[in-house]
Steps between C-alpha positions, in 0.01 A plus 500: 500500500241355267657154542453513878139610452447207262647252749278634779191488277575141405582383853184655646279386212399862445190551290678787320820699494487877458828656389498876550752721324545856374386425144158388377598136443698299247627668185663349196817690594610782730185717535710815451559398139246636250480162324410312818142374522298442817355148533172470692538122483808287447542123493763354728684382187501848346613651830786253502597605144483870589737466795729235353754744359476765771748541785361409842657793681355699786367834382432392142151505346417133488258426779557129517783260434531149361469344849163677543384369162608141578320499835184659360496257208524212748248631754263668250416761763292781348717813469423863435779756459384858554604853592511523879485880487137505384212556741311189620740274312495222761121478492492511121783249461342261749185504289704480175356838398829685504642658190804277509627187332339164568728198453326208330588131478448258210 
């Protein structure tokens, strides 16, 4: 889960956390909805607001949960959330060149 990845990133003092998924990154809502907007950058506070009213159930859209957000806010580990189905995504994400969502901190 994203929370486990966050714990591991924090405990190992990772220089970044790359979250790969089957969508391009963070959206304002379920990406299947026509009103949903892709966010190339999202603050940790906005990410928290986006997921606050969403169920944290396996198989649902939301990529991260509130535990992930709390750990990332505390550790301030750089995070990129990107589509793992794209070619060369690991190289691009490692270099923060991926067409995904970068999580920012105040």
